Coordinates of C-alpha atoms in Angstrom, one line a residue:
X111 CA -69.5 -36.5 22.4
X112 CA -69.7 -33.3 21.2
X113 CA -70.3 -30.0 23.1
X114 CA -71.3 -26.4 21.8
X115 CA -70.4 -23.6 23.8
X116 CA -72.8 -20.5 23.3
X117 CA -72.5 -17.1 24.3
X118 CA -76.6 -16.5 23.4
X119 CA -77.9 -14.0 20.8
X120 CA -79.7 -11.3 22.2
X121 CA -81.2 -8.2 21.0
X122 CA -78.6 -5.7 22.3
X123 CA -74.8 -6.4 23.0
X124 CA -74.4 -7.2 26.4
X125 CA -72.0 -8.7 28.8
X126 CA -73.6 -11.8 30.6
X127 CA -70.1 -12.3 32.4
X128 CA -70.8 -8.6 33.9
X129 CA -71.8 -8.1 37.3
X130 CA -73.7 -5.3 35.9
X131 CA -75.4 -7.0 32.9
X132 CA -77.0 -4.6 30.6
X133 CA -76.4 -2.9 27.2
X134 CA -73.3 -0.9 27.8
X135 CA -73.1 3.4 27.5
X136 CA -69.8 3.4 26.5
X137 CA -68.8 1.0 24.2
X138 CA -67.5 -1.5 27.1
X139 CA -68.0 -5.5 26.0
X140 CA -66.8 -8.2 28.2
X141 CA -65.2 -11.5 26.8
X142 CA -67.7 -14.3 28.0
X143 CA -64.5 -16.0 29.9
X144 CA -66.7 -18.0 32.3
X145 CA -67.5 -20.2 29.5
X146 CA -63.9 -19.6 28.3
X147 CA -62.8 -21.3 31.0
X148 CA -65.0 -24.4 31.2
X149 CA -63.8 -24.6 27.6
X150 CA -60.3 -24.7 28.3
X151 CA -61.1 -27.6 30.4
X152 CA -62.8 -29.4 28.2
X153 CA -60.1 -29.2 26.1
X154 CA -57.9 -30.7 27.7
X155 CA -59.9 -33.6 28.7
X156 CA -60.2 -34.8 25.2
X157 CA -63.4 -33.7 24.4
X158 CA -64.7 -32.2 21.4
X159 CA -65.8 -28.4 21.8
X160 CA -66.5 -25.1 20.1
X161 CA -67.0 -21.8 21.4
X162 CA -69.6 -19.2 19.2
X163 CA -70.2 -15.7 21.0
X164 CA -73.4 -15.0 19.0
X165 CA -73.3 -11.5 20.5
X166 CA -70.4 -10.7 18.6
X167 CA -71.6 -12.4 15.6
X168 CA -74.4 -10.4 15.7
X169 CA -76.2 -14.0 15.5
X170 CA -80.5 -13.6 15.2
X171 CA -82.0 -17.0 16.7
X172 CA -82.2 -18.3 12.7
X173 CA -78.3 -17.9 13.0
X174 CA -77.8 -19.5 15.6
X175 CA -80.2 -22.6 14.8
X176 CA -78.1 -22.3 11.5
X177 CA -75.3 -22.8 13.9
X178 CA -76.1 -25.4 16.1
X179 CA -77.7 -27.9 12.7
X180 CA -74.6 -27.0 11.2
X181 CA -71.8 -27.9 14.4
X182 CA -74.2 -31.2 15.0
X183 CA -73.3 -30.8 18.9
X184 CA -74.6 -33.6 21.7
X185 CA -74.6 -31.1 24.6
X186 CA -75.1 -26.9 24.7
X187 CA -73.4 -25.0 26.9
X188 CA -74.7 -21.7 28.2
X189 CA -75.3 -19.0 30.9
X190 CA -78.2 -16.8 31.3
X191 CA -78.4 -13.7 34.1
X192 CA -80.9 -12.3 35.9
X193 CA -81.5 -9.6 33.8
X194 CA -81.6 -11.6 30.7
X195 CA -83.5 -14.8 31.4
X196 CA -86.5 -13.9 29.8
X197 CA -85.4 -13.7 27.0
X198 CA -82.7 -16.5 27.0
X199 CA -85.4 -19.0 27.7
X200 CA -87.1 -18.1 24.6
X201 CA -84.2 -18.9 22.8
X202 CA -83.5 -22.1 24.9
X203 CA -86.8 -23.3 24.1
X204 CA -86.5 -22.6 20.6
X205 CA -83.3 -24.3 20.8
X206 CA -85.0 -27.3 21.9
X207 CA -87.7 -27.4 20.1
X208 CA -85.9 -27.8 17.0
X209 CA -83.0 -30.1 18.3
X210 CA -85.2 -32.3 21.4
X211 CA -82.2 -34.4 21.4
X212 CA -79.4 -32.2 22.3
X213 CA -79.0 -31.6 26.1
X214 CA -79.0 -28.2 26.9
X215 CA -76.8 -27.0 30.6
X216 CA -77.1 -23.9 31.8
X217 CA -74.8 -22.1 34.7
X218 CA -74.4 -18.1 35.9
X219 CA -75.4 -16.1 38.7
X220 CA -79.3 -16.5 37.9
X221 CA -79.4 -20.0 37.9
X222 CA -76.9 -20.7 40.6
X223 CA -78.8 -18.8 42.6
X224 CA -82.6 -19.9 41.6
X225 CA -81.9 -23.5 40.1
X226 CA -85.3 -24.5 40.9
X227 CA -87.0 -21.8 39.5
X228 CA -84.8 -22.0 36.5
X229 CA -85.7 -25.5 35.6
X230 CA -90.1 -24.9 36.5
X231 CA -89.8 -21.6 34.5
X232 CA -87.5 -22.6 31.1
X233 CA -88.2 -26.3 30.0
X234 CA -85.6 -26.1 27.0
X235 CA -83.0 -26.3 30.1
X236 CA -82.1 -29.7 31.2
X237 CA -79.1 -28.9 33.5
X238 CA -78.2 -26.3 35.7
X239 CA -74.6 -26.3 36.4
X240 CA -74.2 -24.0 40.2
X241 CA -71.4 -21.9 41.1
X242 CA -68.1 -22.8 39.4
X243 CA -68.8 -25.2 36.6
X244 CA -65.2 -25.5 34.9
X245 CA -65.2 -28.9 35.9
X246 CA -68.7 -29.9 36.2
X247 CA -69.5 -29.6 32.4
X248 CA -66.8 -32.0 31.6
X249 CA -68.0 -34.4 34.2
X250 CA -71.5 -34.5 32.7
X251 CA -70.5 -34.9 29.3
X252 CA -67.7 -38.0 30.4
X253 CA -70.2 -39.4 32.7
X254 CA -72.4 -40.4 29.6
X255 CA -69.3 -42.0 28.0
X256 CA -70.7 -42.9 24.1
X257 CA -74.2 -42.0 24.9
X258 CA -76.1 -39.1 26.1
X259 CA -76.3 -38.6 29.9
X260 CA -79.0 -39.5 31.7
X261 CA -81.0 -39.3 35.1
X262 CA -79.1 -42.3 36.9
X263 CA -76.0 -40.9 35.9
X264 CA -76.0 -37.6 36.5
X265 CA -77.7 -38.4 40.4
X266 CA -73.5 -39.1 41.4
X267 CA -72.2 -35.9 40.1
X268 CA -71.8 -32.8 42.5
X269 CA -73.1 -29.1 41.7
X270 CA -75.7 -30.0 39.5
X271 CA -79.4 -29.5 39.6
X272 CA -81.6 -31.6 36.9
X273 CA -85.6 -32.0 35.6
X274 CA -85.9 -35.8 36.0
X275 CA -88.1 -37.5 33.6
X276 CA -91.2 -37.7 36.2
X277 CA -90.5 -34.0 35.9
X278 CA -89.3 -33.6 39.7
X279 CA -86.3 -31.5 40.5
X280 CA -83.1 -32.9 41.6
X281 CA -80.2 -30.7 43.3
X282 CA -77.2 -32.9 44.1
X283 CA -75.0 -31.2 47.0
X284 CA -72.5 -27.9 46.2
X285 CA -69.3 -28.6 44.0
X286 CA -65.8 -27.9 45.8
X287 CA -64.6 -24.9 44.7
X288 CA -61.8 -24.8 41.9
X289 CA -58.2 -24.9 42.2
X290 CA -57.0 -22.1 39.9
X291 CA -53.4 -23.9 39.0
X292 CA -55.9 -26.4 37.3
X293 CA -57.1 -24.5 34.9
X294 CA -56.2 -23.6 31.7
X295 CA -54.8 -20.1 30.4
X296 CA -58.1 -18.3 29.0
X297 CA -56.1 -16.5 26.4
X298 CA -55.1 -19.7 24.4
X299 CA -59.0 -20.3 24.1
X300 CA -59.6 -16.7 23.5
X301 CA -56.9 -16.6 20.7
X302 CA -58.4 -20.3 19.3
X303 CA -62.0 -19.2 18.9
X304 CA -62.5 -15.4 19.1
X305 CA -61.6 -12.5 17.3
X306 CA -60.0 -9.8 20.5
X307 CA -61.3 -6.9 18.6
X308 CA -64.7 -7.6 19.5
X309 CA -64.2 -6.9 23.0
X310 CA -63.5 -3.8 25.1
X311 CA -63.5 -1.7 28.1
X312 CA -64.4 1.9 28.3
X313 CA -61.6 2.3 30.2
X314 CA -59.2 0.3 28.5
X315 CA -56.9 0.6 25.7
X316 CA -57.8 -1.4 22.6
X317 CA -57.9 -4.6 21.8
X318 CA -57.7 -5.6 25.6
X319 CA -57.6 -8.9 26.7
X320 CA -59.5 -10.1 30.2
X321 CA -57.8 -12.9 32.4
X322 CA -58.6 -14.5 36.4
X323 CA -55.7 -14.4 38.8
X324 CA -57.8 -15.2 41.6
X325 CA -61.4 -16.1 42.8
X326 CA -63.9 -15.9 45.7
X327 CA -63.9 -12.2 47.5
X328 CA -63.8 -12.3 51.7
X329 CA -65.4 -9.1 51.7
X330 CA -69.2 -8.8 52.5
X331 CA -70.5 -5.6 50.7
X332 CA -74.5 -6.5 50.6
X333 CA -75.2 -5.5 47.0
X334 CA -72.9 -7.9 45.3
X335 CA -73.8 -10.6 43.2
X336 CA -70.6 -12.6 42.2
X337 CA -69.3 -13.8 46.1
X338 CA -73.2 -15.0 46.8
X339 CA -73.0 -17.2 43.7
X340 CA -70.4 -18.2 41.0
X341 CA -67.0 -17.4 43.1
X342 CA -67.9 -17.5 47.0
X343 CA -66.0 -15.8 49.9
X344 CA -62.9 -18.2 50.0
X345 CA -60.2 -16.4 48.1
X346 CA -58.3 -18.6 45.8
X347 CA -54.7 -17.9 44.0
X348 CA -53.0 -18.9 41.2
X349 CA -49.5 -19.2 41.7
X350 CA -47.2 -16.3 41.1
X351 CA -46.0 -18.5 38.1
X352 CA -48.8 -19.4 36.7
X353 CA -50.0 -16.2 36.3
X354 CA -46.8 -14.4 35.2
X355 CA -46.2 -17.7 33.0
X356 CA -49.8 -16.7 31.2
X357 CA -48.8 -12.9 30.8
X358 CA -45.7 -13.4 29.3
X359 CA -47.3 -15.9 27.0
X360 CA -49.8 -13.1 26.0
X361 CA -46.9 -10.5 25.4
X362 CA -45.4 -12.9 22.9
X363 CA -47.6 -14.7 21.0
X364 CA -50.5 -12.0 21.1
X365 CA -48.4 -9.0 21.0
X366 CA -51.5 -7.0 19.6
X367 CA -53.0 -6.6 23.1
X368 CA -52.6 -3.3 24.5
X369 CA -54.2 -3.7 27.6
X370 CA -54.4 -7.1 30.0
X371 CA -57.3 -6.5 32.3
X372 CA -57.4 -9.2 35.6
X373 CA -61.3 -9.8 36.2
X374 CA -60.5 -10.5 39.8
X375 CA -63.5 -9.7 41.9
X376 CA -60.3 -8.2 44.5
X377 CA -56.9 -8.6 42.8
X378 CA -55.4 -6.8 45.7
X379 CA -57.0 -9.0 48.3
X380 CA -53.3 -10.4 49.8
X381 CA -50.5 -7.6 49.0
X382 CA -48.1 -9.8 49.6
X383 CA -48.6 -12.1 46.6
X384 CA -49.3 -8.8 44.3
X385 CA -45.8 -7.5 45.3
X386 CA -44.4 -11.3 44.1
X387 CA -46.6 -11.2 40.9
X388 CA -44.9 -7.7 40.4
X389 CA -41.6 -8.8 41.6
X390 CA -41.9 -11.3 39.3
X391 CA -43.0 -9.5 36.3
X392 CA -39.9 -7.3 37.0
X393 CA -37.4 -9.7 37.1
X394 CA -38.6 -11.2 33.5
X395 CA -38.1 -7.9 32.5
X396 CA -41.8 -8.0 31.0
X397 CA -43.5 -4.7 30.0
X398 CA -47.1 -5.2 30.3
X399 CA -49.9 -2.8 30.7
X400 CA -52.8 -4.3 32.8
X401 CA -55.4 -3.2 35.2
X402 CA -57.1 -4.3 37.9
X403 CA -60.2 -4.3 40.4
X404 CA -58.8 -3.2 43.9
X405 CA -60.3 -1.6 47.0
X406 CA -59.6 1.7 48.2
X407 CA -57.7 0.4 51.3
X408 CA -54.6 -0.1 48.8
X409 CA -51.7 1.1 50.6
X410 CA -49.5 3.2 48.5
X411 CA -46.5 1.0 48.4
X412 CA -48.1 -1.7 46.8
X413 CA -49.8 0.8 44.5
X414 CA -45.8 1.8 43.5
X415 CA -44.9 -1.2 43.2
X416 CA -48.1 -2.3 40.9
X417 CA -46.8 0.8 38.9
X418 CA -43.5 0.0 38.3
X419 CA -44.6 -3.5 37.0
X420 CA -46.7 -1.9 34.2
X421 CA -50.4 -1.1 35.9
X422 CA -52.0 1.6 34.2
X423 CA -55.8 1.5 35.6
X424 CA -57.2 0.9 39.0
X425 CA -61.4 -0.1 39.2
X426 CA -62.5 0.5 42.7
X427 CA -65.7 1.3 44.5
X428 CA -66.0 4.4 46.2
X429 CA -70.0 3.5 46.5
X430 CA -70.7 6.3 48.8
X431 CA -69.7 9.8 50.5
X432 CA -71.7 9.1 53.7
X433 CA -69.3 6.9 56.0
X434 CA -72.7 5.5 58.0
X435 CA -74.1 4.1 54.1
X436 CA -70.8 2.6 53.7
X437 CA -70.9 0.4 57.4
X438 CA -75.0 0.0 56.7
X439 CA -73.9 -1.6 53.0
X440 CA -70.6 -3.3 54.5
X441 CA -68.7 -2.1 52.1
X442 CA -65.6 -2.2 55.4
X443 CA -63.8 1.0 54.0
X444 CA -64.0 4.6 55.0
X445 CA -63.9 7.6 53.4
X446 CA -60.4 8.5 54.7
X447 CA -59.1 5.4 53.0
X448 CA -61.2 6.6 49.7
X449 CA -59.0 10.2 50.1
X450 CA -55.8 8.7 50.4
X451 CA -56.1 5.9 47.7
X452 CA -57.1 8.9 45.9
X453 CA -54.0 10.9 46.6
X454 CA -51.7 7.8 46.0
X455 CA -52.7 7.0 42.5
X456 CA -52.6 10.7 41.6
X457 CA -49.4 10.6 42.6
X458 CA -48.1 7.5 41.1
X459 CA -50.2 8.6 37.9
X460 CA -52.9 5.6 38.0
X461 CA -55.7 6.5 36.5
X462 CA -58.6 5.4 38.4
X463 CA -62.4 4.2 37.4
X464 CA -64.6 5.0 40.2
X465 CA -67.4 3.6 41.3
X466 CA -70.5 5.2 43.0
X467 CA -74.0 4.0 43.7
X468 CA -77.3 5.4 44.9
X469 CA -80.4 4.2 46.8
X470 CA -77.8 2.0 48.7
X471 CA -78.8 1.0 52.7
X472 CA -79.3 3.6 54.4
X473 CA -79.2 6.8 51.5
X474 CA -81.6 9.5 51.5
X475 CA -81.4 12.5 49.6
X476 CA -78.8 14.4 51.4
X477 CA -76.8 11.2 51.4
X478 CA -76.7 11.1 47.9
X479 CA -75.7 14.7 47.7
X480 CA -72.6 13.8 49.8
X481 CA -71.5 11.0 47.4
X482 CA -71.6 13.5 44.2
X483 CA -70.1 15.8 46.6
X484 CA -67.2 13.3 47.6
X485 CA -66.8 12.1 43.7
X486 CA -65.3 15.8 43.1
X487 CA -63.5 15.5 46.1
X488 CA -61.6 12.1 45.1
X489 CA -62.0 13.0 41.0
X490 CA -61.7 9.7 39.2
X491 CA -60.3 9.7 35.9
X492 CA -63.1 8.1 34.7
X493 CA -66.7 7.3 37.1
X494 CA -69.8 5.7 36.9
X495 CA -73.0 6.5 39.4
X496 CA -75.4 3.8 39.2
X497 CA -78.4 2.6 40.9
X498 CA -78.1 -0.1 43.2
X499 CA -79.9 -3.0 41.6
X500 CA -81.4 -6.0 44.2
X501 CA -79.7 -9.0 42.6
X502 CA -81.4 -12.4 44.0
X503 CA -79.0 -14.0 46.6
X504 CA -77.4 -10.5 47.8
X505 CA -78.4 -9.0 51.1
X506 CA -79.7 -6.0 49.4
X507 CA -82.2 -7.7 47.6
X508 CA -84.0 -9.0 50.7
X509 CA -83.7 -5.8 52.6
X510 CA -85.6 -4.3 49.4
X511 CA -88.0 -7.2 49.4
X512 CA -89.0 -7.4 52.9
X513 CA -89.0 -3.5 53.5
X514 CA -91.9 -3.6 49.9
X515 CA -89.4 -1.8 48.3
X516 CA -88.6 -4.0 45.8
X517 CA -91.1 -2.7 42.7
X518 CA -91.5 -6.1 40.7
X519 CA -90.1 -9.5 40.7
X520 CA -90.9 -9.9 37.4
X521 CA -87.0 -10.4 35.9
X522 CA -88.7 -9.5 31.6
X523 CA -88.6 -6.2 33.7
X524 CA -85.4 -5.2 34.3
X525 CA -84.0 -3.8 31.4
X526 CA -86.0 -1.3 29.9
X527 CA -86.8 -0.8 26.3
X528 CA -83.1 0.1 25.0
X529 CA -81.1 -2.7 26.9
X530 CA -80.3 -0.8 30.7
X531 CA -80.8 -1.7 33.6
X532 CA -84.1 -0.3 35.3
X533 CA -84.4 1.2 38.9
X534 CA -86.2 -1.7 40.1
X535 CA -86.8 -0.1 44.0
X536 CA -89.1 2.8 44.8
X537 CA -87.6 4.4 48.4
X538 CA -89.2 6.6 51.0
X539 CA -87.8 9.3 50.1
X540 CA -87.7 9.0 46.0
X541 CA -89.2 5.9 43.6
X542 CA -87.5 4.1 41.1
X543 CA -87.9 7.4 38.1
X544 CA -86.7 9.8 40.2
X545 CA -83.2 7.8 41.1
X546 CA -83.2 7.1 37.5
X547 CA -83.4 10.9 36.6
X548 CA -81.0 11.6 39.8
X549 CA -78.2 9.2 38.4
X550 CA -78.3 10.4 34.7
X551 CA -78.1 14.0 36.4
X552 CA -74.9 13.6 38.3
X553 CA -72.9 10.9 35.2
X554 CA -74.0 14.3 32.9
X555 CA -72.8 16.9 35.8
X556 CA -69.8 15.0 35.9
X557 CA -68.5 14.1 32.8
X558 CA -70.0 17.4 31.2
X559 CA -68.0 20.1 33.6
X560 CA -65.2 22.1 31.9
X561 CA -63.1 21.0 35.0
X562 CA -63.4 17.1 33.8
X563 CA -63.6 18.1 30.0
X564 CA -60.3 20.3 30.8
X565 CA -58.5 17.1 32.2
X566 CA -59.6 14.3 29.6
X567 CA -58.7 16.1 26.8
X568 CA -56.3 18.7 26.5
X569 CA -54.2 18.2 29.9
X570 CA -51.6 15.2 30.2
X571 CA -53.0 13.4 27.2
X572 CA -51.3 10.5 25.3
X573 CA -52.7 9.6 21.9
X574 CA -53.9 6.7 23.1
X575 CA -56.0 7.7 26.2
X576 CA -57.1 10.2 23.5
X577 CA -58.7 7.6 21.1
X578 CA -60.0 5.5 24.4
X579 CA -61.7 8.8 25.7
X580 CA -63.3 9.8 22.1
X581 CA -64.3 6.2 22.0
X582 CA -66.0 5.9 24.9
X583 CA -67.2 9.5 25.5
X584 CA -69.0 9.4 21.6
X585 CA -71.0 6.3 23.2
X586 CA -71.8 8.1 25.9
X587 CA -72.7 11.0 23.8
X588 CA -74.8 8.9 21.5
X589 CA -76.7 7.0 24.4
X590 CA -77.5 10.2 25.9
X591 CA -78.8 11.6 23.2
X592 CA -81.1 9.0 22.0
X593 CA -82.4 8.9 25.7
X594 CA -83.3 12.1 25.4
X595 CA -84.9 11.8 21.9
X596 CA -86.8 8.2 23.5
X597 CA -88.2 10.9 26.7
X598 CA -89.5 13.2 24.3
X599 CA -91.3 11.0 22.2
X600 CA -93.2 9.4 24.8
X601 CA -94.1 13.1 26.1

C-alpha cells in the first residue's frame, strides 16, 4: 500500500498549517508539518509514502492529477481549513473523479471540527481523520493489510469519521492524544522531501526551519482555533533530550538553517523544562538561533536564560489594551504583565512579534483606540493588528453567532478576492468594512511612523535583520499597494 501525502494546490500561497490561514502580507510561508509528521510515522512503520507541497510547486489541479497518475498512490493524504474548504473540495472531487479508486483522508481544524458536514458537503472525501492523526493514517492504511480498507474495517479504529457505502455517517469515538517521544524528528522528513527555501517567516531569518516541542495549550483564550481541535488543552512534552537531540541534529547535518522556529501553541507553558531545554543546549555547547510562541506572563529570568541559549524572537499576544477585553476574551494576562514582558525583552535584546486583534469580546471603539494606544506603549519589533475571525469550535464564534453578528456562514466567503481573510462580523458599534478599514489604518500608522521606520532600519541593525526587514516590509509594501489599486478600481 501506497500513500500520497498532499499539501493541495490552491490559487494563492497559503499556509493551511496556520492558525491564521490566508495569503500572507509579508512573505511569511508555513512548512505543512502536520502532515510532516504523520509522514514521519508512516515511515517508520514500513509503509510506502511521499510528500508533494503543491503550494510550493506552484502545482495547477492538471499538475497535480499529473502527480498523483504518475506516483500510482492507494490512499491521499490531506488537510483542508476552514477558510479554504471550498475550494479544496473542488479539487478533492476532481481528484476522485479521475482516480474513484484511490481513498482520499482528510484531517485539520475544519474537519475535526465539522466531520459531518465535511463528509455531506465534499463527496471526493472518504475519511476524515479528527484531531491528532500522526497515528491514525498509519492505522488506516495497515488495517487494510494488501487491499484497500474498507467499512468493516475501519468501524474498530479510533478518531475517524467515514461515508459508509449506504451513504450514512460513521464517527468512531476520539483518538488518545499523542505521545510526542513517539514521533519522529520533522526535520529528517523536511530534509527528505522539501526544498527549506520555500518556506519562511516574516519575522524570521532565512531559510528557517519549523519544529513541535510540545502540544495541547491549558490556556482558554475564546478565539483560538488550535486547543478546540487538532492539539487540545492537555499540554504534552517532549523530553529535554529529544528535543535538544533534534536541534543538534539540525545544526549539523542542515547547517544552512539560520533560524529554528518551535510551532508550540505555548513553548513557555512549564519554565521549568524551558530552563532544562536551555540548560541543556548550554551544556552541548550548541549555538542555535530559534524562536518561539510565549505569553506575556514570561518572567524575565527565564527570558535570560532563553537568551543565553541562543533565542532571538519571541511571538506573543498582546490582543488588547483594555484589561476588561482581555478577562471578557480569557486571554488570563494583564496589561501590567504585557509592560513588563515588554521591558524584559528590551532589555535582554529579544526582539518581539506582537500580536493585537480587534472586534474581540467586549471592544468598542474607544477600546480599540486603547489597544493602538498600548501597541506604542509596549512597541514590538515587529506587530500585526488583525480582526478577530469566528473560527467554528472556538467560543468566539458562537458568541458571534448567537448575538447575529456573525455576517455569513458561507466558508467560499472568507477570503476575499486576493487570498485574505475577510471581516466576517458586523458589531454594534462598526460592521465588518469599517474594522477592515480600521485594521489596515493602524498596521499602516504603525509600521509607516518615522519612530518605527527610525528603529528597523538605521538603529541597531545587523545585515541580516536588514534583508529579513526589506524582505518582509517590500511585501507589505507591494500588498498595500495593490489593495489600494483593487479599491480604486471598484470605485
Amino acid at each position: 500500500m501506497k500513500i500520497l501525502f498532499l499539501n493541495l494546490p490552491y490559487e494563492f500561497n497559503i499556509s493551511r498549517a496556520s492558525r491564521w490561514p490566508e495569503k500572507t502580507k509579508s512573505g511569511t510561508l508555513y512548512y505543512p508539518y502536520w502532515l510532516a509528521y504523520c509522514v514521519g510515522v508512516c515511515e517508520n512503520k514500513g509503509i510506502e509514502v511521499n510528500l508533494i507541497d503543491c503550494i510550493t510547486q506552484n502545482f495547477t489541479l492538471e499538475d497535480t492529477l499529473n502527480a498523483i497518475s504518475s506516483y500510482d498512490p492507494d490512499y491521499i493524504m490531506c488537510e483542508t481549513t476552514t477558510p479554504t474548504c471550498s475550494y479544496d473540495y473542488n479539487t478533492l472531487n476532481e481528484i476522485k473523479n479521475k482516480f474513484p479508486n484511490i481513498k482520499i483522508i482528510c484531517g485539520g481544524t475544519h474537519p475535526t471540527i465539522l466531520p459531518d458536514e465535511v463528509l455531506k458537503e465534499c463527496k471526493g472525501i472518504d475519511i476524515v481523520v479528527r484531531q491528532e492523526y500522526d497515528f491514525t493514517v498509519p492505522e488506516i492504511v495497515q488495517a487494510g493489510g494488501d487491499e484497500i480498507i474498507d467499512d468493516n474495517q475501519l468501524k474498530n479504529i479510533e478518531g475517524v469519521s467515514y461515508r459508509t457505502s449506504d451513504g450514512s455517517i460513521v464517527h468512531n469515538i476520539d483518538r488518545p492524544l499523542v505521545e510526542l517521544d513517539e514521533l519522529p524528528w520533522v526535520s529528517k522528513v523536511y530534509r527528505k522531501f522539501l526544498n527549506y527555501d520555500d518556506y519562511a517567516y516574516a519575522f524570521a531569518q532565512k531559510p528557517m526551519i519549523q519544529i513541535v516541542s510540545s502540544r495541547g495549550c491549558p490556556n482558554k483564550c475564546n478565539f483560538c482555533s488550535y486547543p478546540s481541535t487538532m492539539g487540545g488543552r492537555l499540554y504534552r512534552l517532549r523530553s529535554v533530550n529529544d528535543l535538544v537531540d533534534e536541534i543538534e541534529y539540525i545544526l549539523k547535518e542542515i547547517p544552512e538553517i539560520k533560524e529554528i522556529f518551535i510551532e508550540d501553541d505555548t513553548f513557555t507553558v512549564n519554565k521549568q523544562r524551558v530552563m532544562d531545554v536551555c540548560d541543556e543546549i548550554l551544556k552541548r555547547n550548541l549555538k542555535p538561533v530559534w524562536s518561539c510562541n510565549t505569553r506575556v506572563d514570561l518572567d524575565y529570568e527565564t527570558m535570560a536564560k532563553m537568551k543565553e541559549a541562543g533565542c532571538r524572537l519571541l511571538v506573543c499576544g498582546y490582543e488588547s489594551g483594555n484589561q476588561e477585553v482581555l478577562d471578557k476574551t480569557k486571554k488570563g494576562i494583564t496589561l501590567e504583565q504585557s509592560r513588563n514582558f515588554a521591558k524584559a525583552a528590551h532589555d535582554l535584546n529579544i526582539k518581539v512579534f506582537g500580536c493585537f486583534m480587534i472586534g474581540l469580546t467586549g471592544d468598542n471603539l474607544d477600546t480599540i483606540n486603547q489597544t493602538y494606544e498600548f501597541a506604542k506603549e509596549v512597541y514590538p519589533d515587529m506587530c500585526f493588528f488583525q480582526q478577530a475571525v469566528p473560527f467554528p469550535g472556538t467560543e468566539f464564534y458562537n458568541w458571534a453567532k448567537s448575538n447575529g453578528y456573525l455576517i455569513t456562514e458561507d466558508y467560499s466567503k472568507w477570503l476575499n478576492d486576493d487570498g485574505y481573510l475577510n471581516c466576517l462580523v458586523d458589531y454594534p458599534y462598526a460592521d465588518h468594512g469599517e474594522i477592515e478599514k480600521i485594521r489596515d489604518n493602524l498596521m499602516s500608522k504603525y509600521y509607516f511612523s518615522f519612530a518605527y521606520i527610525f528603529k528597523t532600519f538605521i538603529a541597531n541593525l545587523t545585515w541580516e535583520e536588514l534583508k529579513r526587514n526589506v524582505r518582509g516590509g517590500s511585501q507589505y509594501i507591494s500588498f498595500r499597494i495593490k489593495k489600494t489599486l483593487h479599491k480604486s478600481n471598484n470605485e
